[in-house]
Amino acid sequence: MQLLCFRAARARVDCLFAVVVFCLFGICSAGAATRPRVRAVKVDRPPVIDGVLDDACWQSCARITGFRESQFGREPSERTEVMLCRDESNLYVAFVCYDSQPALIRATQTQINSSISNDDYVGVLIDPEHAFLTHYHFEVNAIGTQYHSVPEGAPANITWRGDWQAAAKITDLGWQAEMAIPFAGLRYPAGQRTFSIQFRRYIPRLDERSTWPFAGAVMDQTKFADLVDLELPPQAAKPVLMPYFLSSSHRGSSTGRIGFDYKREMPNHVVFLATCNPDFSDVQDAVASVSYSYTEQYLPERRPFFQEGSSLFPDSTVFYSRRIGEIDWGLKAFGKLGPHTLAVVDALNWGKENHLAAAYAYDPNPDLSVSLWASLSRVSAQSTAQPRLSTCVAPGFVKRWRSAAGRTSFSVRRYDSFNSDGAPSGYSIHTSLSRDSAPRHFDYALSWLATSGDFYVRDGYTPIVGVRGCALGIGYHDRPQAGRFIYWRTDVNAARYWSEDGGVHHDSVSVSLDCDTRNEWSFGATLKSGSWLGLADFTAAGRVEWLERHLYGCGSLVYVIGKRSGRRYREVDFSQSLRPLGKLTISIGSEWAKLGSPGVPETKLLLTLLANYEVAPDAVIGLWLVGRGSDKNVCITYKRTARSGSDVYFIYGYPNSQRTEHRIAVKVVVPVAFF
């Protein structure tokens, strides 16, 4: 009887899905926001990018003022001014950052494209498509260290992702910065004359971010300014070839390996990628936690081929690329053509496996997206993996509503799996309604899930099948302008899921409180109670962090006590980053977890240590150590990543081995741009 009810619920959701999609297609336009307009002065003689704003071109530029604190739109603590100019090839941006206490300006990161989020920095967000969906991010800290993010993601190699220039200088009045952003590094449609743009500044000692224009506490890209009257060069195809050569000696034998990556950006800004014999073994992988989990842990993908363009591809239910091991070839294409987005990837291991995933999305406006996702995995008849063919198809949509206090999103997606060789085929339905809110407003997340017991996608990540149920979370937060605390948040969450036979599979209720102080301490506490397959589950957790807005010196300690699966449970997590010498940085992490009787107690220990010594701005010696129980793995690297030219690596060991391997390798990557 319960099974019939489960299937009836599935049929009702199918009907609801069709009705809602039909209704939402009638909502075809988003209200046009009133946006400020700004122009970049065209100059014949561009500025020298040195952080000194004495160039003649800056004297003819109007100054953009009126920055607002990003949470409440208040007057910021310190004044910021921006100037813009351009020539045929670049957009130039200058920042003047006044600071009443210049001695407290913080800038410690020196490695390009490493996080500068704990430094004083300025940034430019650019949406060259003027579609209000994605943006490029260009940032520089107060000593000129650059950070750059691309909407669909890209590897760190500068030739591959595109170069740009920036410089900064600390002065008696604060600090100032200059940027030169090549139009060739942006993807925009033919005939484009308007970009969306926003400028921002962050002061870590105050934990204050200010922006122009103000786009709300929950960033609303439709409120960015319009950068108008641009005269942009036509887009051209931009092919880049990046071959690598690897020589290694391991266990008395020497081997060589070659491969390449190839990228071609077409004038319509569709990107084609190919990889041949990629070296995945030397990519440092994420380390799985020893924290007790009832299901398989989700880990992020770090291999560059799968990272690039990943935001356009299906979610992990359809395509979890970590299921794919070594490959011989990989092909990928992705891009936007007006309101249409298409992404396809194919990873092949000749004669053994083929993994294909594709996504199509139609975005008629920034607040509606209708999409279709699919994946296909095929293994050879000789493979022990069954079924030989596993496929998933997943249509869905997302609808958003914006207001001054936040953004509400409603999404529905249905996943259907199809498998050969008599393997079961099933379905999963995910529905969610959520709201991200500004401070002093409630936010919430309500979700409903139904997954049949026969749902299986070989290349997907579905930790639990054969359940249906819902989860609700409500939160409230504030950023007080005065007092001891700079931020606090409280959350209440509840969830209950039933098995197909009608019994409770698992449920939980939790309450949490987090707060940050002005002197950079952070505290948190969580109480959680529930059950899993009838076994009691109760934990109390406490957290403390120190120097949380410092790149070096920050650390954290977490202690968890209670019951998991009806057994006594304790966990201690510790992390600390240090800079004992000017060019030596160390990050230490440890996790200890113990699950008590009945039965044999289980104790797990994880230790990680990452040490980097900066030989030069583009050269680093690194030590990576992972200890898990009695197993220890040590990997030592020397990496020189030139701004232009070849990248060179000397490697001892493997970064992801269970135990240390006495292997020595030299790897050279030679990027070649044909434009």
XYZ file of C-alpha atoms in Angstrom:
675
model
C 0.000 0.000 0.000
C 2.805 2.399 0.907
C 4.503 1.602 -2.419
C 1.307 2.524 -4.282
C 1.149 5.827 -2.388
C 4.758 6.490 -3.257
C 4.068 5.953 -6.973
C 0.892 8.028 -6.780
C 2.895 10.895 -5.305
C 5.263 10.552 -8.229
C 2.400 10.879 -10.713
C 1.019 13.952 -8.939
C 4.411 15.645 -9.028
C 4.723 14.839 -12.759
C 1.461 16.700 -13.387
C 2.479 19.580 -11.142
C 5.804 19.836 -12.927
C 4.124 20.154 -16.324
C 1.609 22.745 -15.087
C 4.205 24.917 -13.360
C 6.549 24.871 -16.355
C 3.660 25.862 -18.632
C 2.746 28.752 -16.326
C 6.309 29.951 -15.994
C 6.789 30.061 -19.742
C 4.172 32.770 -19.689
C 6.518 34.918 -17.605
C 8.800 36.021 -20.388
C 10.288 39.271 -19.211
C 11.909 40.693 -16.126
C 11.217 44.232 -15.095
C 13.975 46.525 -16.313
C 15.824 48.110 -13.417
C 16.889 51.744 -13.527
C 20.650 51.495 -13.732
C 23.297 54.214 -13.555
C 25.261 54.831 -16.743
C 28.987 55.436 -16.986
C 31.409 56.013 -19.869
C 35.094 55.251 -20.265
C 36.988 58.155 -21.805
C 38.789 57.149 -25.010
C 42.481 58.043 -24.871
C 45.292 58.011 -27.411
C 48.011 57.488 -24.815
C 47.078 54.843 -22.231
C 48.328 54.918 -18.627
C 51.437 53.120 -17.453
C 50.232 50.404 -15.077
C 52.453 51.125 -12.086
C 50.024 52.164 -9.331
C 51.052 55.822 -9.657
C 48.146 57.886 -10.967
C 50.183 60.656 -12.579
C 49.330 59.816 -16.206
C 47.778 62.560 -18.303
C 44.805 60.364 -19.224
C 43.602 60.211 -15.611
C 43.479 63.985 -15.389
C 40.731 64.081 -18.056
C 38.575 61.389 -16.416
C 35.582 62.083 -14.211
C 35.738 60.410 -10.808
C 33.065 57.913 -9.804
C 32.125 58.436 -6.157
C 29.206 57.461 -3.948
C 30.312 53.994 -2.842
C 27.947 52.359 -0.358
C 28.494 49.700 2.285
C 27.266 46.460 0.723
C 24.851 45.247 3.431
C 22.722 48.273 4.313
C 23.709 50.845 1.711
C 25.167 53.118 4.393
C 28.020 55.583 3.949
C 31.240 53.507 4.158
C 33.937 54.149 6.728
C 36.476 55.220 4.100
C 36.057 57.059 0.799
C 36.758 55.402 -2.594
C 36.970 56.933 -6.067
C 37.187 55.246 -9.477
C 38.271 56.494 -12.903
C 37.780 54.814 -16.290
C 39.344 55.193 -19.714
C 39.915 52.963 -22.734
C 41.680 52.579 -26.033
C 41.136 50.134 -28.896
C 42.415 47.151 -26.911
C 41.904 47.662 -23.179
C 39.669 49.017 -20.459
C 41.698 50.910 -17.849
C 40.491 51.296 -14.267
C 42.026 53.399 -11.484
C 41.061 53.274 -7.795
C 41.853 55.864 -5.152
C 41.286 54.266 -1.730
C 41.434 56.802 1.063
C 42.281 55.398 4.499
C 42.477 57.338 7.747
C 44.851 54.692 9.146
C 47.176 53.713 6.285
C 49.512 51.893 8.681
C 46.721 49.311 9.192
C 46.299 48.510 5.503
C 46.622 44.733 5.183
C 48.217 43.011 2.162
C 50.028 39.699 2.632
C 49.200 37.531 -0.395
C 51.964 37.616 -3.027
C 51.037 34.667 -5.290
C 49.069 35.578 -8.406
C 45.565 34.046 -8.619
C 45.673 32.955 -4.975
C 42.976 34.214 -2.634
C 43.313 37.853 -1.549
C 39.998 37.822 0.340
C 41.714 38.580 3.682
C 43.648 41.564 2.292
C 42.678 45.127 1.493
C 41.637 44.799 -2.139
C 39.603 46.404 -4.894
C 37.723 44.638 -7.654
C 35.875 45.102 -10.918
C 32.963 42.844 -11.884
C 32.200 42.882 -15.612
C 29.291 41.275 -17.449
C 30.258 41.770 -21.116
C 27.116 40.045 -22.374
C 24.885 42.478 -20.432
C 22.678 39.497 -19.571
C 22.835 39.839 -15.731
C 23.654 36.156 -15.257
C 27.437 35.850 -14.864
C 30.459 38.120 -14.606
C 34.232 38.265 -14.809
C 36.041 39.180 -11.618
C 39.279 41.224 -11.574
C 40.831 42.007 -8.176
C 44.105 43.428 -6.892
C 45.329 43.879 -3.325
C 47.231 46.835 -1.891
C 50.639 45.473 -2.947
C 49.580 44.584 -6.502
C 48.810 40.851 -6.235
C 46.192 39.939 -8.838
C 43.217 37.592 -8.667
C 41.073 36.758 -11.692
C 38.020 34.532 -12.074
C 36.284 33.556 -15.306
C 32.503 32.892 -15.340
C 32.776 29.251 -16.401
C 36.074 28.554 -14.635
C 39.552 28.040 -16.120
C 42.932 26.495 -15.165
C 45.509 28.715 -13.476
C 47.911 28.955 -16.439
C 47.912 32.616 -17.481
C 48.359 32.030 -21.216
C 45.424 29.614 -21.133
C 42.975 31.792 -19.174
C 44.127 35.193 -20.478
C 46.435 37.813 -19.004
C 45.743 41.270 -17.639
C 47.763 43.857 -15.744
C 47.438 45.497 -12.355
C 49.608 47.435 -9.920
C 49.068 49.136 -6.556
C 50.859 51.529 -4.240
C 50.326 52.454 -0.582
C 50.403 56.216 0.035
C 50.123 58.597 2.970
C 46.404 58.987 2.209
C 45.639 55.280 1.779
C 46.405 53.329 -1.355
C 45.694 53.352 -5.083
C 45.576 50.826 -7.899
C 45.494 50.604 -11.684
C 44.205 47.849 -13.963
C 44.427 47.157 -17.694
C 41.773 44.646 -18.787
C 42.081 43.470 -22.423
C 38.825 43.317 -24.368
C 40.257 40.190 -26.036
C 40.024 38.397 -22.679
C 36.248 38.910 -22.475
C 33.530 37.046 -24.329
C 30.869 39.321 -25.792
C 28.494 39.084 -28.779
C 29.158 40.852 -32.063
C 28.072 44.477 -32.102
C 28.094 44.795 -28.319
C 28.408 48.381 -27.037
C 27.330 48.027 -23.401
C 28.757 46.077 -20.469
C 27.353 45.699 -16.949
C 29.917 46.747 -14.363
C 30.373 47.100 -10.606
C 33.320 48.305 -8.511
C 34.048 47.110 -4.994
C 36.471 47.591 -2.130
C 37.125 45.485 0.961
C 38.723 46.567 4.262
C 39.452 43.406 6.306
C 40.139 45.055 9.665
C 36.557 46.416 9.549
C 35.093 43.483 7.602
C 33.548 46.163 5.397
C 32.796 45.763 1.708
C 31.625 48.820 -0.215
C 30.396 48.928 -3.805
C 29.364 51.224 -6.597
C 26.658 50.965 -7.594
C 24.930 49.494 -4.552
C 23.352 46.200 -5.675
C 21.729 45.057 -2.440
C 22.930 42.881 0.417
C 22.042 39.860 -1.724
C 23.880 40.948 -4.849
C 21.426 41.733 -7.665
C 23.336 41.900 -10.927
C 20.477 43.718 -12.636
C 21.468 46.734 -10.492
C 24.998 46.943 -11.884
C 25.872 50.094 -13.818
C 25.800 50.217 -17.616
C 29.197 50.926 -19.168
C 27.971 52.454 -22.437
C 29.207 53.709 -25.817
C 31.994 51.164 -26.086
C 33.804 50.654 -29.371
C 34.866 47.051 -29.094
C 37.175 45.128 -31.408
C 35.539 42.195 -33.222
C 35.992 38.853 -31.530
C 38.533 36.548 -33.161
C 39.245 32.859 -32.764
C 41.836 32.360 -29.997
C 43.517 28.944 -30.195
C 45.908 27.877 -27.430
C 47.952 24.656 -27.450
C 49.456 23.484 -24.145
C 51.586 20.333 -24.547
C 53.360 18.767 -21.587
C 56.349 16.482 -21.237
C 56.798 14.274 -18.162
C 59.801 12.134 -17.268
C 59.780 10.072 -14.072
C 61.793 7.453 -12.249
C 59.936 5.077 -9.933
C 60.955 1.753 -8.402
C 64.048 1.400 -10.565
C 62.371 2.113 -13.893
C 62.188 5.306 -15.921
C 59.204 6.313 -18.003
C 58.201 9.199 -20.227
C 54.820 10.620 -21.004
C 53.515 13.311 -23.306
C 50.106 14.845 -23.809
C 48.429 18.112 -24.587
C 45.479 20.379 -23.972
C 43.986 22.475 -26.756
C 41.500 25.314 -26.525
C 39.877 27.360 -29.257
C 37.550 30.235 -28.468
C 35.397 31.006 -31.487
C 34.286 34.527 -32.479
C 30.780 33.689 -31.232
C 32.511 32.892 -27.880
C 31.773 29.173 -27.991
C 34.761 27.356 -26.492
C 36.137 24.045 -27.786
C 38.534 22.021 -25.617
C 40.460 18.827 -26.230
C 42.831 16.901 -23.988
C 45.062 13.978 -24.945
C 46.621 11.715 -22.325
C 46.091 14.187 -19.452
C 48.284 13.901 -16.352
C 45.689 13.527 -13.595
C 48.045 11.745 -11.169
C 49.961 14.954 -10.354
C 46.863 17.058 -9.614
C 46.486 17.446 -5.850
C 43.095 16.002 -4.940
C 40.704 16.940 -2.142
C 41.262 14.969 1.075
C 38.263 13.096 2.455
C 37.354 13.978 6.045
C 37.357 11.345 8.813
C 34.155 12.848 10.236
C 31.529 10.112 10.648
C 29.095 10.037 7.741
C 26.163 7.762 7.007
C 26.639 8.188 3.263
C 29.397 8.593 0.696
C 31.217 11.910 1.113
C 30.926 14.447 -1.667
C 34.329 15.786 -2.770
C 35.058 18.629 -5.202
C 36.630 18.127 -8.621
C 40.121 19.601 -9.020
C 41.256 18.269 -12.407
C 41.529 21.241 -14.806
C 39.853 19.548 -17.783
C 36.690 18.862 -15.800
C 36.785 22.209 -13.968
C 36.698 24.467 -17.011
C 33.122 25.344 -17.932
C 31.806 23.161 -15.087
C 29.172 25.715 -14.007
C 27.331 25.140 -17.299
C 27.173 21.354 -17.000
C 24.652 19.126 -15.179
C 24.723 18.864 -11.404
C 26.306 15.938 -9.576
C 23.127 13.839 -9.598
C 23.511 13.560 -13.371
C 27.275 13.932 -13.761
C 29.759 13.563 -10.898
C 33.034 13.707 -12.816
C 34.981 12.129 -9.946
C 33.432 8.811 -11.041
C 35.749 8.998 -14.065
C 39.324 7.786 -13.644
C 42.206 8.081 -16.072
C 41.246 8.885 -19.666
C 43.007 8.840 -23.030
C 41.019 11.637 -24.656
C 38.606 14.292 -23.578
C 36.486 16.629 -25.711
C 34.424 19.539 -24.491
C 32.430 22.423 -25.967
C 30.435 25.097 -24.172
C 29.169 28.603 -24.665
C 26.281 31.032 -24.777
C 24.451 32.126 -27.899
C 22.017 34.814 -26.826
C 19.539 33.262 -24.375
C 20.741 29.745 -25.244
C 23.522 27.896 -23.400
C 24.978 24.584 -24.558
C 27.640 22.410 -22.920
C 28.907 18.959 -23.974
C 31.767 16.840 -22.603
C 33.014 13.403 -23.660
C 35.762 11.518 -21.775
C 37.140 8.342 -23.337
C 39.338 5.484 -22.228
C 39.844 3.642 -25.514
C 38.204 0.224 -25.633
C 37.074 0.423 -22.011
C 34.888 3.404 -21.088
C 33.097 6.378 -22.570
C 31.497 9.098 -20.423
C 29.277 11.741 -21.998
C 27.351 14.627 -20.422
C 25.400 17.491 -21.962
C 23.337 20.458 -20.826
C 21.062 22.914 -22.604
C 19.549 25.989 -20.938
C 17.189 28.684 -22.180
C 17.311 31.944 -20.215
C 14.759 34.384 -21.660
C 15.535 36.783 -18.806
C 17.738 36.825 -15.677
C 14.929 35.413 -13.530
C 13.897 32.341 -15.522
C 15.977 29.399 -16.690
C 14.585 26.246 -18.313
C 17.098 23.473 -18.896
C 17.620 19.869 -19.947
C 20.518 17.808 -18.609
C 21.700 14.360 -19.688
C 24.547 11.908 -19.140
C 25.555 8.597 -20.691
C 28.147 6.122 -19.468
C 29.205 3.091 -21.508
C 31.685 0.397 -20.466
C 32.998 -2.490 -22.560
C 31.550 -5.990 -22.418
C 34.788 -7.184 -20.776
C 34.360 -4.755 -17.901
C 33.099 -6.042 -14.570
C 31.096 -2.842 -14.089
C 27.416 -3.369 -14.800
C 25.238 -2.265 -16.444
C 27.196 -1.636 -19.640
C 25.036 1.400 -20.461
C 23.757 3.900 -17.875
C 21.873 7.051 -18.851
C 20.139 9.906 -17.052
C 17.844 12.626 -18.413
C 16.803 15.568 -16.219
C 14.524 18.434 -17.315
C 13.954 21.304 -14.902
C 13.608 25.027 -14.347
C 14.486 27.820 -11.913
C 12.355 30.923 -11.317
C 13.574 33.910 -9.276
C 11.891 36.924 -7.719
C 13.926 39.927 -6.592
C 13.211 42.613 -4.027
C 15.152 45.181 -2.031
C 15.342 42.727 0.886
C 16.577 39.695 -1.028
C 15.921 37.082 -3.684
C 13.503 34.137 -3.749
C 14.114 31.083 -5.950
C 11.837 28.204 -6.874
C 13.166 25.166 -8.728
C 11.878 21.790 -9.879
C 13.857 19.046 -11.576
C 13.031 15.455 -12.429
C 15.768 12.874 -13.011
C 15.082 9.608 -14.878
C 17.703 6.864 -15.098
C 17.785 4.178 -17.791
C 20.120 1.179 -17.537
C 20.832 -1.827 -19.740
C 21.458 -5.499 -18.934
C 18.375 -5.807 -16.766
C 19.600 -3.230 -14.256
C 16.813 -1.188 -12.657
C 15.722 2.198 -13.977
C 14.231 4.759 -11.637
C 13.540 8.406 -10.954
C 14.307 11.225 -8.539
C 12.434 14.508 -8.102
C 13.948 17.565 -6.412
C 11.867 20.633 -5.567
C 13.030 23.639 -3.583
C 11.823 27.063 -2.515
C 14.426 29.310 -0.902
C 15.038 32.925 0.002
C 18.341 34.724 0.490
C 17.731 37.823 2.576
C 19.476 40.982 3.672
C 20.451 41.433 7.323
C 17.534 41.817 9.752
C 15.264 39.715 7.524
C 14.385 36.033 7.769
C 15.626 33.679 5.091
C 14.492 30.124 4.522
C 14.998 26.973 2.462
C 12.229 24.427 1.896
C 12.908 21.313 -0.152
C 11.067 18.149 -1.108
C 12.779 15.022 -2.445
C 11.490 11.719 -3.787
C 13.942 9.105 -5.061
C 12.891 5.597 -6.029
C 14.845 2.635 -4.740
C 15.807 1.614 -8.282
C 17.341 4.988 -9.215
C 20.934 4.448 -10.379
C 23.228 6.635 -12.490
C 26.771 5.294 -12.812
C 28.298 8.738 -13.385
C 26.064 10.445 -10.827
C 26.187 11.102 -7.102
C 23.048 10.002 -5.233
C 23.969 9.058 -1.656
C 20.476 7.857 -0.657
C 17.798 6.121 -2.725
C 14.356 4.788 -1.886
C 13.334 7.778 0.222
C 10.921 10.699 0.079
C 10.589 13.605 2.443
C 11.177 17.259 3.096
C 13.535 19.640 4.869
C 12.986 23.155 6.195
C 15.517 25.686 7.402
C 14.857 29.195 8.754
C 17.585 31.697 9.559
C 18.061 35.253 10.728
C 21.234 37.340 10.751
C 22.467 40.838 11.411
C 25.591 42.976 11.008
C 25.504 45.436 13.935
C 27.087 48.800 13.257
C 28.332 49.156 16.858
C 29.091 46.884 19.791
C 31.251 43.832 20.339
C 29.850 41.725 17.498
C 30.273 42.490 13.821
C 28.025 39.636 12.639
C 25.712 37.026 14.120
C 23.351 34.410 12.718
C 20.960 31.798 14.087
C 19.384 28.878 12.215
C 16.709 26.278 12.930
C 16.550 23.231 10.654
C 14.258 20.221 10.540
C 14.020 17.276 8.146
C 12.162 13.987 7.870
C 12.452 11.323 5.174
C 10.439 8.121 4.798
C 11.391 4.825 3.177
C 9.265 3.352 0.416
C 7.685 1.010 2.950
C 6.379 4.019 4.908
C 8.757 3.848 7.855
C 10.940 6.767 8.907
C 14.329 6.483 7.214
C 15.967 9.421 8.996
C 14.989 12.685 10.627
C 16.687 15.546 12.447
C 16.156 18.867 14.217
C 19.004 21.303 14.809
C 19.581 24.757 16.268
C 22.750 26.770 15.670
C 24.210 30.145 16.590
C 27.267 31.805 15.021
C 28.845 35.158 15.807
C 31.940 37.138 14.786
C 33.593 39.791 16.926
C 35.243 43.010 15.817
C 38.619 41.793 17.049
C 38.435 38.818 14.654
C 37.241 36.010 16.889
C 34.415 33.783 15.700
C 32.278 31.418 17.783
C 29.634 28.860 16.917
C 27.469 26.241 18.613
C 25.082 23.620 17.201
C 22.688 21.151 18.835
C 21.297 18.405 16.622
C 18.957 15.531 17.449
C 17.408 12.848 15.264
C 17.631 9.259 14.111
C 18.964 7.169 11.246
C 17.256 3.864 10.444
C 15.898 3.767 13.971
C 19.211 4.467 15.736
C 19.577 7.553 17.934
C 21.581 10.477 16.651
C 22.448 13.418 18.921
C 25.424 15.779 18.770
C 26.533 19.014 20.385
C 29.244 20.977 18.568
C 31.274 24.032 19.516
C 33.566 26.077 17.287
C 36.087 28.856 17.865
C 38.192 30.695 15.271
C 40.882 33.329 15.767
C 42.309 36.008 13.457
C 39.622 34.934 11.004
C 40.278 37.802 8.578
C 44.035 37.214 8.448
C 45.612 35.112 5.723
C 48.333 33.949 8.115
C 47.839 33.359 11.819
C 44.201 32.353 11.477
C 43.057 29.065 12.929
C 40.075 27.121 14.240
C 39.097 24.443 16.753
C 35.895 22.362 16.590
C 34.722 19.875 19.222
C 31.788 17.495 18.700
C 30.316 15.136 21.311
C 27.210 12.972 21.330
C 25.859 9.850 19.636
C 26.001 8.683 16.032
C 24.175 5.539 14.967
C 23.311 4.964 18.620
C 26.993 4.895 19.648
C 29.005 7.396 21.638
C 30.839 9.783 19.335
C 33.573 12.394 19.725
C 35.398 14.506 17.153
C 38.088 17.192 17.326
C 39.143 19.279 14.310
C 42.014 21.769 14.363
C 43.534 24.036 11.718
C 46.210 26.734 11.799
C 48.001 28.815 9.164
C 51.393 30.347 9.927
C 54.037 32.524 8.360
C 57.096 31.878 10.553
C 59.449 33.426 7.995
C 58.913 36.117 5.402
C 58.663 33.671 2.497
C 57.662 30.468 4.311
C 53.976 29.687 4.890
C 52.564 26.643 6.675
C 49.003 25.327 6.931
C 48.287 22.539 9.421
C 45.087 20.556 9.741
C 44.091 17.627 11.921
C 40.933 15.610 12.510
C 40.319 12.993 15.196
C 37.098 11.009 15.428
C 36.082 8.124 17.701
C 32.932 6.011 17.481
C 32.485 3.985 20.668
C 30.973 0.606 21.590
C 28.984 -1.589 21.033
C 31.428 -3.611 19.058
C 35.023 -2.613 18.485
C 35.526 1.163 18.944
C 36.524 2.936 15.726
C 39.165 5.667 15.930
C 40.288 7.683 12.910
C 43.050 10.265 12.682
C 43.869 12.590 9.786
C 46.791 15.010 9.642
C 47.567 17.382 6.751
C 50.461 19.784 6.390
C 51.094 22.136 3.487
C 54.285 24.222 3.483
C 55.335 26.636 0.733
C 58.559 28.578 0.405
C 58.518 31.380 -2.133
C 61.825 31.291 -3.985
C 60.631 34.035 -6.346
C 57.269 35.623 -7.200
C 56.742 32.911 -9.832
C 58.565 30.002 -8.143
C 57.557 28.010 -5.042
C 58.912 24.954 -3.230
C 56.058 22.983 -1.675
C 55.703 20.163 0.853
C 52.438 18.208 1.048
C 51.995 15.657 3.836
C 48.887 13.580 4.531
C 48.744 11.139 7.426
C 45.744 8.866 7.795
C 46.103 6.445 10.698
C 49.400 4.597 10.210
C 49.662 5.607 6.540
C 51.787 8.619 5.609
C 52.268 10.243 2.229
C 54.851 12.933 1.498
C 55.055 14.849 -1.776
C 57.613 17.597 -2.459
C 57.358 19.916 -5.441
C 59.161 22.796 -7.067
C 56.869 24.823 -9.290
C 57.766 27.705 -11.578
C 54.739 29.191 -13.283
C 55.922 31.947 -15.580
C 53.646 34.768 -16.676
C 54.668 33.890 -20.207
C 56.633 30.866 -21.322
C 56.857 27.371 -19.927
C 55.734 26.087 -16.524
C 58.269 23.742 -14.905
C 57.628 21.205 -12.103
C 60.015 18.974 -10.149
C 58.080 16.373 -8.158
C 59.032 13.857 -5.479
C 56.305 11.311 -4.792
C 52.641 11.437 -5.809
C 50.278 13.986 -4.238
C 47.415 11.508 -3.801
C 49.087 8.216 -2.837
C 48.063 6.408 0.313
C 51.728 6.042 1.260
C 54.914 7.788 0.155
C 56.181 6.623 -3.229
C 59.896 7.141 -3.978
C 59.325 8.649 -7.370
C 61.119 11.593 -8.972
C 59.582 13.403 -11.931
C 60.143 16.456 -14.088
C 57.224 18.008 -15.927
C 57.322 20.866 -18.435
C 54.181 22.576 -19.741
C 54.635 24.747 -22.847
C 51.609 26.957 -23.602
C 51.504 28.383 -27.122
C 48.947 31.049 -28.096
C 48.169 31.508 -31.805
C 46.809 35.054 -31.599
